[in-house]
Amino acid sequence: MPVSANTVWEIRSTATANMVNGGGFVTGAPGTNYSQQDAAQYALTGVTSAGAGNTVLSASAATDMVGNIAKVVSGTNFTQGWFEITSVVAGVSITFSTNAAGTAICTGIGAAGVINIGGALSLNSTLDDDFFEEVQAGNTVWIKSGTYSLGESVTVASAVGTGTNPINLTGYNSTRGDSPMVNSGSQPIIACGANDFQLNTFWIGSYLEFTTTTAAGVVMSASQGTWYRCKVTNTSTTSGRVALSAASNCSIIACEGISQNGTALRLTSNTARVLYSYAHDSRNGIELQSNTCYAIGCVVNRCFLVGIELGASALGNNVVANCTVRGFPLQIGTGLKIPTATGPSHKLYNNVIMNWATGVAKTSPNQASNFGASNCFYNNKTDVSNYTKDATDFTADPGFTGIVELTGTTATTSGSVLTDSGADFSSVRDNIDFLYVNSGTGVTTGQYLITSHTSTTLTVNNTLGTSSAGNVVYTVSVGQNFAPGPNLANKSIPLQFGDESPSNIAVGAVQRKEVMPSSTFIG
Amino acid sequence: MIILYNGYEILCCDEFSGRDFTCQTLLNSNLNGRVIYGSCFSQEIPDTEVFSSGLVATFLNCNLDNVKVPVGCTVQNCSQRRFMAQSDGLDWFVDENNNPISLKSRVPQISE
C-alpha cells in the first residue's frame, strides 16, 4: 500500500534544498508530526535491510517516527522516493508503506541507506514531478507563502483524486487555512518559466499564484478538477498562449487570468465552467471551446481581440450570464464571439457588453437557436453582427465606480521603456497595471505588464521595440472597480418566486452597493 | 536566508533568492559575489543576456533556461535548456545554432 489517504504534505521555500525531506505526516498517526519544519528531524545514514521488503534496520528507530513520511535519498538496493512509516520497533527497525507504484523500500539486501524523516519539501528540483505523482487520493498538500521556481514540468499523470477523496493543493500565508486571497501578496508563487504545470482528476488547486510562459499555461487536464482563488499570468510574447485552463467537468472559480498575447481563461472541454473570475489585459479573455460550458459572473476587461469566445462546437449550448465584458475605449475587437455557422442554443443573459468594435458577432447570418436577453450594450461601434437583439436588451452607461484609462497618441519607445512627456503616470501601480500599445511606427503592439514607472515613463516586462516617430498610441488602465452606477439596476431577467417575491439583480458581474445616508436623531 | 544544501548551511542572497524574474534582465543589478537560490530567470530567446558579462555569482536550483550565464559564475542543479517558439506556436528545443531539434511539450487536446 502507498502512503495513507490521510497524509498531509508540507512545501516551504525555506526547506532543505533538493527535495530530500520526508515532507508529510499522516493525520491521526501515533507519532510526532515533524513535517512542518525546514530540516528533517532524523537524517539516518548507514541504514540496512535483511532483504527485499518494507522493513529496514536502524538503531535510531524511534516510536515518534510513526506516521511521518520518509525520503529515501540513496543506498544499495534502496528505492529512492517517499514512503510512510507505518510501524517501528524502537532501536531496531522501521517498517514502511510502499511507494505509489507499489514498490517496496528495499529491492534486495539494503546497505548504506540514507533516509530523511520529517522536514518540509522544497520544490525547485528535478524531483518536483516525482513528488506530485506520489500524492494519493484524499491527501492535502499545503504550500506556504514564498516563491518557488519549478525545476521541471509537473504533469500529473497517475495521481488522481476521487469524488469522496479529492486531492487538495492549497496555498497558505503563515497558518494553514488562512486562505490568502488573490493579489494579497501572501499567496505562494509558483514560477513555472517554460515548465508545464498540469493537475489531474479531482484535484483542487486553491490560493495559489502562478507565472508561466508555456503554450498551455497552468492546466487542470482531466475531469472534475477545480481551480479556486488562483491567479495565473502568462507573460509570453508568443501569440495564443493560455494562462489558466480546465478540461471536462472542471471549474475555474474566483480566479484571475492574464495572458498578454493569448487567452486568460480557457475551458477546453465540455460541461466545464468559469465562475466569478477575472480575465483581463489579454488577447482573448475567456474561451468556452466546447459545448455546455458556463461563464457566469465574470469580469472581462481590456482584451484586444475577443472578450468571450463561445467555441466552435456544433453541440453549442454554452451560457454567458451576468458577465461584464469591457473592451478598450479605443473600441477594438469583439465582445462576444460565436464562431460556428450552426452554433445552436448559446444563451447570453444579463451581461454588460461595452467598448468593442462589435459587441456580439456571429460568423454567419444564421442566429439559429442562440438566444439572449437583458444585455446592456454600451459604447460599441456596432452592437451586433449577424445577431438579433432581444426586446429586453438595452443601452445604458454602466457608470463604473473606479475605471480610469490613461491614454496617449504621441509616445515614443526604446527597449522596454515608453515615454510620453505629456503624461502623468503617477497613479500607475507597478506589477499590477498593464500598458496596451495599439499602434505606432516600429513598436510591437500588444499588452505589457508595467514593472516600474516615473511620471512620464513606463518600463514594461517585454521589449516594445524602438519607435522614435512620436506616434505610439497606447492606453493604461488604472483602477479596477467595476461596481456599477444605478443604470444597471433592476434590468436583469425578472425573477419571480411565487406571487410575492419578484426580484431583479443588476446586469453584469458586480452588484451595486447601496450606501445608506447617515442620519442624526435628536432625542 | 540560510538554506540547508547537501548537508551544508548556505547563506543565500535574500534580495535575489526565491524570486521570479521571468523574462526580466538584471544587467544593472549587483549580484556580484552572491549566492542565489531557487529563483526563476527563464527567458524566451536563447542566450539572452540577463546578467552583466563580468558577473561572478553562484546559482543554486535556479531556472536559467535560455540565459547566457557569464563564464565566472557557478551553476549547480539549475535548468539551462535552450528552446524557442517555432512557427507552430509551440516551444522546441534548439541546438547551438537555434535550429529546432525536438518539441518541448504539447498543448492538451480539446475533447467534445
Short mmCIF file of C-alpha atoms in Angstrom, two decimals, chain A residues 237-450:
data_model
loop_
_atom_site.label_atom_id
_atom_site.label_comp_id
_atom_site.label_asym_id
_atom_site.label_seq_id
_atom_site.Cartn_x
_atom_site.Cartn_y
_atom_site.Cartn_z
CA THR A 237 5.49 37.19 -26.28
CA THR A 238 4.29 34.29 -28.46
CA SER A 239 0.76 34.71 -29.62
CA GLY A 240 -2.04 32.42 -28.49
CA ARG A 241 -0.74 31.06 -25.18
CA VAL A 242 -3.02 30.36 -22.26
CA ALA A 243 -2.82 31.39 -18.64
CA LEU A 244 -5.27 29.03 -16.89
CA SER A 245 -7.32 26.23 -18.38
CA ALA A 246 -9.65 23.48 -17.28
CA ALA A 247 -10.97 20.40 -19.01
CA SER A 248 -14.23 18.48 -18.99
CA ASN A 249 -16.44 18.93 -15.94
CA CYS A 250 -13.87 21.18 -14.31
CA SER A 251 -14.36 24.51 -12.64
CA ILE A 252 -12.48 27.78 -12.51
CA ILE A 253 -13.93 29.73 -9.60
CA ALA A 254 -12.96 33.20 -8.36
CA CYS A 255 -9.70 33.11 -10.27
CA GLU A 256 -7.75 35.72 -12.18
CA GLY A 257 -6.06 35.12 -15.50
CA ILE A 258 -3.83 37.24 -17.70
CA SER A 259 -2.14 36.20 -20.92
CA GLN A 260 -0.58 39.22 -22.52
CA ASN A 261 -0.64 37.81 -26.04
CA GLY A 262 -3.06 34.93 -25.62
CA THR A 263 -6.05 33.67 -23.67
CA ALA A 264 -6.59 34.35 -19.99
CA LEU A 265 -9.06 31.60 -19.06
CA ARG A 266 -9.89 28.64 -21.28
CA LEU A 267 -12.37 25.79 -20.88
CA THR A 268 -11.00 23.13 -23.19
CA SER A 269 -13.76 20.53 -22.96
CA ASN A 270 -17.48 20.13 -22.43
CA THR A 271 -19.51 20.76 -19.31
CA ALA A 272 -16.92 22.97 -17.69
CA ARG A 273 -17.48 26.28 -16.01
CA VAL A 274 -15.77 29.54 -15.17
CA LEU A 275 -17.49 31.38 -12.35
CA TYR A 276 -16.91 34.78 -10.73
CA SER A 277 -13.49 35.12 -12.28
CA TYR A 278 -11.49 37.98 -13.74
CA ALA A 279 -9.85 37.83 -17.16
CA HIS A 280 -8.02 40.92 -18.26
CA ASP A 281 -5.22 42.57 -20.23
CA SER A 282 -5.04 39.65 -22.64
CA ARG A 283 -5.67 38.95 -26.28
CA ASN A 284 -8.78 36.87 -25.50
CA GLY A 285 -10.49 36.92 -22.14
CA ILE A 286 -12.47 33.68 -21.79
CA GLU A 287 -12.80 30.83 -24.27
CA LEU A 288 -15.52 28.23 -23.98
CA GLN A 289 -14.03 25.84 -26.51
CA SER A 290 -16.59 23.07 -26.28
CA ASN A 291 -20.29 22.61 -25.56
CA THR A 292 -22.41 23.02 -22.45
CA CYS A 293 -19.95 25.35 -20.77
CA TYR A 294 -20.76 28.25 -18.49
CA ALA A 295 -19.25 31.67 -17.90
CA ILE A 296 -21.17 33.26 -15.05
CA GLY A 297 -20.47 36.34 -13.00
CA CYS A 298 -17.12 37.05 -14.66
CA VAL A 299 -15.40 40.30 -15.50
CA VAL A 300 -13.50 40.51 -18.76
CA ASN A 301 -11.56 43.74 -19.15
CA ARG A 302 -9.16 45.21 -21.73
CA CYS A 303 -8.76 42.25 -24.07
CA PHE A 304 -7.79 43.36 -27.54
CA LEU A 305 -9.21 40.61 -29.77
CA VAL A 306 -12.17 38.83 -28.13
CA GLY A 307 -13.83 39.20 -24.76
CA ILE A 308 -15.60 35.83 -24.55
CA GLU A 309 -15.49 33.27 -27.34
CA LEU A 310 -18.22 30.64 -27.36
CA GLY A 311 -16.36 27.96 -29.26
CA ALA A 312 -16.76 26.05 -32.48
CA SER A 313 -18.54 23.00 -31.06
CA ALA A 314 -21.54 22.00 -33.16
CA LEU A 315 -23.26 20.97 -29.91
CA GLY A 316 -23.23 24.54 -28.60
CA ASN A 317 -25.43 25.17 -25.56
CA ASN A 318 -22.97 27.45 -23.77
CA VAL A 319 -24.20 30.06 -21.30
CA VAL A 320 -22.75 33.50 -20.63
CA ALA A 321 -24.65 35.20 -17.83
CA ASN A 322 -24.11 38.18 -15.55
CA CYS A 323 -20.71 38.94 -17.01
CA THR A 324 -19.15 42.32 -17.53
CA VAL A 325 -17.32 42.23 -20.86
CA ARG A 326 -15.47 45.51 -21.29
CA GLY A 327 -13.09 46.34 -24.09
CA PHE A 328 -10.85 49.34 -24.61
CA PRO A 329 -12.25 52.86 -25.11
CA LEU A 330 -10.40 52.53 -28.43
CA GLN A 331 -13.33 50.27 -29.46
CA ILE A 332 -11.36 47.35 -30.89
CA GLY A 333 -12.11 43.62 -31.01
CA THR A 334 -15.29 41.64 -30.40
CA GLY A 335 -17.08 41.37 -27.09
CA LEU A 336 -18.83 38.02 -27.51
CA LYS A 337 -17.89 35.92 -30.50
CA ILE A 338 -19.93 32.99 -31.76
CA PRO A 339 -17.72 31.49 -34.46
CA THR A 340 -19.65 28.45 -35.70
CA ALA A 341 -22.01 28.60 -38.58
CA THR A 342 -24.63 26.47 -36.86
CA GLY A 343 -23.86 27.02 -33.19
CA PRO A 344 -27.12 26.14 -31.52
CA SER A 345 -28.58 27.31 -28.25
CA HIS A 346 -25.95 29.58 -26.83
CA LYS A 347 -27.52 31.73 -24.13
CA LEU A 348 -26.48 35.29 -23.31
CA TYR A 349 -28.22 36.83 -20.28
CA ASN A 350 -27.73 39.89 -18.07
CA ASN A 351 -24.33 40.83 -19.48
CA VAL A 352 -22.68 44.22 -19.92
CA ILE A 353 -21.04 44.38 -23.35
CA MET A 354 -19.18 47.63 -23.91
CA ASN A 355 -16.30 49.38 -25.70
CA TRP A 356 -15.95 46.91 -28.60
CA ALA A 357 -15.75 47.31 -32.32
CA THR A 358 -18.57 44.75 -32.35
CA GLY A 359 -20.46 43.80 -29.22
CA VAL A 360 -21.80 40.39 -30.27
CA ALA A 361 -20.69 38.84 -33.54
CA LYS A 362 -21.61 35.62 -35.23
CA THR A 363 -19.72 34.41 -38.25
CA SER A 364 -22.67 33.54 -40.40
CA PRO A 365 -26.05 35.16 -40.82
CA ASN A 366 -27.84 32.37 -39.01
CA GLN A 367 -28.85 33.12 -35.48
CA ALA A 368 -30.24 29.61 -35.20
CA SER A 369 -31.24 28.92 -31.63
CA ASN A 370 -28.84 31.32 -29.99
CA PHE A 371 -30.77 33.45 -27.56
CA GLY A 372 -30.12 36.42 -25.36
CA ALA A 373 -31.98 38.74 -23.02
CA SER A 374 -31.42 41.70 -20.71
CA ASN A 375 -27.95 42.50 -22.02
CA CYS A 376 -26.61 46.04 -21.76
CA PHE A 377 -24.83 47.28 -24.89
CA TYR A 378 -22.82 50.47 -24.44
CA ASN A 379 -20.25 52.41 -26.44
CA ASN A 380 -19.67 49.74 -29.10
CA LYS A 381 -19.01 50.89 -32.65
CA THR A 382 -21.53 48.26 -33.69
CA ASP A 383 -23.59 46.43 -31.12
CA VAL A 384 -24.31 43.27 -33.10
CA SER A 385 -23.34 41.48 -36.29
CA ASN A 386 -25.43 38.54 -37.56
CA TYR A 387 -27.15 38.51 -34.17
CA THR A 388 -30.57 39.86 -33.29
CA LYS A 389 -31.05 41.68 -30.02
CA ASP A 390 -33.90 40.72 -27.76
CA ALA A 391 -36.53 43.32 -26.87
CA THR A 392 -35.16 43.32 -23.33
CA ASP A 393 -31.61 44.19 -24.39
CA PHE A 394 -30.91 47.84 -23.64
CA THR A 395 -28.41 50.67 -23.79
CA ALA A 396 -27.16 52.41 -20.67
CA ASP A 397 -23.95 53.79 -19.25
CA PRO A 398 -22.87 51.31 -16.55
CA GLY A 399 -21.22 54.17 -14.64
CA PHE A 400 -18.49 52.01 -13.15
CA THR A 401 -17.15 53.44 -9.92
CA GLY A 402 -13.42 53.33 -10.48
CA ILE A 403 -12.26 52.64 -14.02
CA VAL A 404 -9.75 55.18 -15.33
CA GLU A 405 -7.85 54.92 -18.60
CA LEU A 406 -4.67 56.90 -19.19
CA THR A 407 -4.29 57.34 -22.94
CA GLY A 408 -1.83 58.90 -25.31
CA THR A 409 -1.12 59.17 -29.01
CA THR A 410 2.37 60.70 -29.19
CA ALA A 411 4.58 58.40 -27.14
CA THR A 412 7.99 57.04 -28.10
CA THR A 413 9.54 53.71 -27.15
CA SER A 414 13.04 52.38 -26.66
CA GLY A 415 13.71 48.85 -25.48
CA SER A 416 11.24 48.24 -22.69
CA VAL A 417 10.51 51.87 -21.96
CA LEU A 418 7.64 54.01 -23.20
CA THR A 419 7.98 57.75 -22.82
CA ASP A 420 5.24 60.33 -23.07
CA SER A 421 6.40 63.75 -21.90
CA GLY A 422 2.83 64.97 -21.65
CA ALA A 423 1.64 62.10 -19.48
CA ASP A 424 1.15 61.76 -15.75
CA PHE A 425 1.75 58.16 -14.79
CA SER A 426 1.95 58.83 -11.09
CA SER A 427 -1.15 56.74 -10.36
CA VAL A 428 0.19 53.66 -12.14
CA ARG A 429 0.74 50.61 -9.96
CA ASP A 430 3.83 48.56 -10.74
CA ASN A 431 3.28 44.85 -11.43
CA ILE A 432 -0.50 45.36 -11.40
CA ASP A 433 -1.39 47.71 -14.26
CA PHE A 434 -0.88 46.93 -17.92
CA LEU A 435 0.05 49.00 -20.93
CA TYR A 436 -1.73 48.31 -24.18
CA VAL A 437 0.02 49.57 -27.31
CA ASN A 438 -2.40 49.87 -30.18
CA SER A 439 -0.23 51.33 -32.93
CA GLY A 440 2.95 53.22 -33.75
CA THR A 441 5.86 53.16 -36.14
CA GLY A 442 8.33 50.45 -35.17
CA VAL A 443 6.61 49.43 -31.95
CA THR A 444 5.31 45.93 -31.19
CA THR A 445 1.63 46.22 -30.42
CA GLY A 446 0.05 44.28 -27.59
CA GLN A 447 -0.14 44.05 -23.84
CA TYR A 448 2.70 44.69 -21.42
CA LEU A 449 2.95 44.43 -17.66
CA ILE A 450 4.27 47.65 -16.16
#
